[in-house]
Amino acid sequence: MGRDLEKYLRPEVKSTPFCPGCGHGILMNLILRAIDALELHMDEMLFVSGIGCAAWIPSPNFNADTLHTLHGRAVAFATGAKMFNPKLKTMVISGDGDLASIGGNHLIHAARRNIDLTVICANNMIYGMTGGQVASTSPVGAITSTTTEGNIYRPFDLCKLVLGAGAPYVARYSVTQPVSLIEAIKKSLTTEGFTFVEVLSTCPTQFGRRNRYDSPADMLTMLKESCISKQEAEQLTPEELQGKVITGEFSDGGA
Amino acid sequence: MTRRKIDSTLSPGFYYFSGNEAVAEGAIAAGCRYYAGYPITPSSETMERISIRFKDVDGVFIQMEDEIASICSVIGAVWAGAKAMTVTSGPGFSLMQEGIGYAALTETPLVIVDIQRAGPGTGQATRVASGDLMQAKWGSHGDYQTIALSPWSVQEMYDQTIDAFNLAEKYRVPVFLMGEEAIGHLRERMEVKPTVDIFDRAKKPGAPPFGTNQDDGIPPMPAFGEGERLLVTGSTHNEFGIRKTDDPEVHANLVTRINNKILKHRESIIKTEPYYLDDAEIIVVAYGFTARSSLFAVDRLRKEGKKVGLLRLKTIWPFADGIIHQIGRVAKKLFVPEMNRGQVRGEIMKYVACEVIPYNQTNGDIIHPHEIMKQVRSLL
Ligand SMILES: Cc1ncc(C[n+]2csc(CCOP(=O)(O)OP(=O)(O)O)c2C)c(N)n1
Ligand code: SF4
Ligand SMILES: [Mg+2]
């Protein structure tokens, strides 16, 4: 992370909590770049996270009000804080297991209510913190510590889920698309109402090692190759779309 | 504590409220301005009344998607500066337990009202019980202390709701009002006084929010948006909120402090009411609705010249160990009628050597005075 962003970090925090090569570190950087570009003041911000590696992105790193909550419940905590004090610019940052599995109900209800929250879901397609168990976002065939012969269930399309619940801004990008991702985070912060950015991240420690990505770089290459834009997707047949992840804005907040 | 004119649009005087309505009014009088809940019998009347009355006082009401979301959003609102509450019954209270432990560890003041119904499971949703008392003490994992109150009238549903907010703020702890269906749905005359005593959240800008050198063990509590750059976490943390998940000393100190800040103050938290104790040979120990039946029974027995007394527990947790120990030394027998299988009797037996006779009724009905009279007579 560039030294220019250190002003957003708590001075007492000296090291990253993440494994070497973890995609969450890239995401942490990109969130701060978006905040920097918008010139938001950390005194106005509230960061809420659940439990998991991704939930450590803001807590304790970000030098702002931070609320590190229970597994799955970040959106519910954030709803209370935001409803009581609407002046708090509230961003939820948490993992796929946290926001989409155990916390899935809170996610869709906050979207339905259009609570003015920005939700960043760091989707590494696995439960990283607890040792690499299958998630509701793991691809079919993924080898995990609880699917040693490959995951048999299809993953959630989180953007469709949140879109279906009525969120005004919904986008998906990967940590390998930093420029688009910063723009999406900026837009999610400036669009009123419930905004959702799904960020494809990497977990080399738990996902990579079991699925034959021998280095963190291999995992990033995999993401680069599987992520395609909406426009590219339109040119492909259903067979060609197999294994691809469509990225872009799925609802642009009416902008 | 400061004495204030009641900041609600209800004029002082007498009202004919149900217990559940009285809880809503007590909360408003105490300064509660955030409420999140999920419908459940026999408690929903409070939420319905709050949804209307909060419009008069600029409160924030939200019906959440479940009780887990309710307690979590209440905690979020409290850290944003609110006095906040949720109201539920058994199944919802069960769902809230993880959040209650979070509130205990993060020292988040809030009020939960449990209008107890006959369990376990879905049980009898419209029928009375007091089976959640141990859950109020031990419901979440780990070691912590809470405060639990036991009202016996509509007036007390109002007064103890106010007390619950003041205790929560004073000790930075979740406080439970352990109502029962029979009081929630009872309708009787109660008084709204012109003023109310309010304990305001202690603030001290810059001071550590999760530790103190003061003997009372209660740190001041800032809110989000005050420029304190707060770090709130349900993991073990030092006095500034920094996670310390493998430091044995930090964990030991934190857990000891959050327990001791309640236990050390139990003399001022615990409230009981004595009736005819001085020469009583048999003392009935009762709480909640059963204390009402018990007083009726004891009054009658006294008129018959029987040496019977009553100790009413207004506080269930922390437990009234001191006075229970005392009456255990003077009475021949204690008689403990309960709408559960003996949850408070078991606690009493830790502190007395005399005989403690249980009367346990779990049929979804209140314990009637004539039953108490019959049982006590058989002991004389
Ligand atoms: C109620 C509850 N159940 C289970 C856990 C254990 N747990 C901690 S983190 C986690 C998974 C986190 O996965 P995710 O949200 O995807 O974050 P990641 O670590 O992958 O970034 C689980 C199951 C918990 N803390 N609380
Ligand atoms: S376990 Fe995975 S998600 Fe967690 S820090 Fe390590 S690489 Fe990142
Ligand atoms: Mg994950």
XYZ file of C-alpha atoms in Angstrom, chain B residues 11 26 40 57 81-82 122 139 146 153 155 160 170 178 180 201 216 241 261 263 265 270 279 286 297 307 376:
27
model
C -49.510 14.260 30.647
C -41.839 3.804 30.555
C -44.034 -12.303 18.988
C -41.077 12.113 20.347
C -25.667 7.520 20.852
C -29.173 6.169 21.421
C -42.888 -22.792 20.796
C -28.119 -17.636 28.009
C -26.415 -8.926 33.698
C -47.920 -4.873 38.355
C -47.242 0.294 37.504
C -39.023 -0.827 36.224
C -25.031 3.410 35.078
C -38.455 -10.272 33.001
C -44.686 -12.528 32.291
C -24.453 8.199 29.916
C -16.277 1.157 40.175
C -10.614 -1.512 21.959
C -18.618 -4.086 38.122
C -21.225 -7.982 41.666
C -22.491 -3.037 43.351
C -30.790 -5.560 44.445
C -41.824 -13.204 63.524
C -41.748 -15.112 45.346
C -52.399 -15.578 50.438
C -46.943 -16.762 61.379
C -48.532 -23.167 53.204
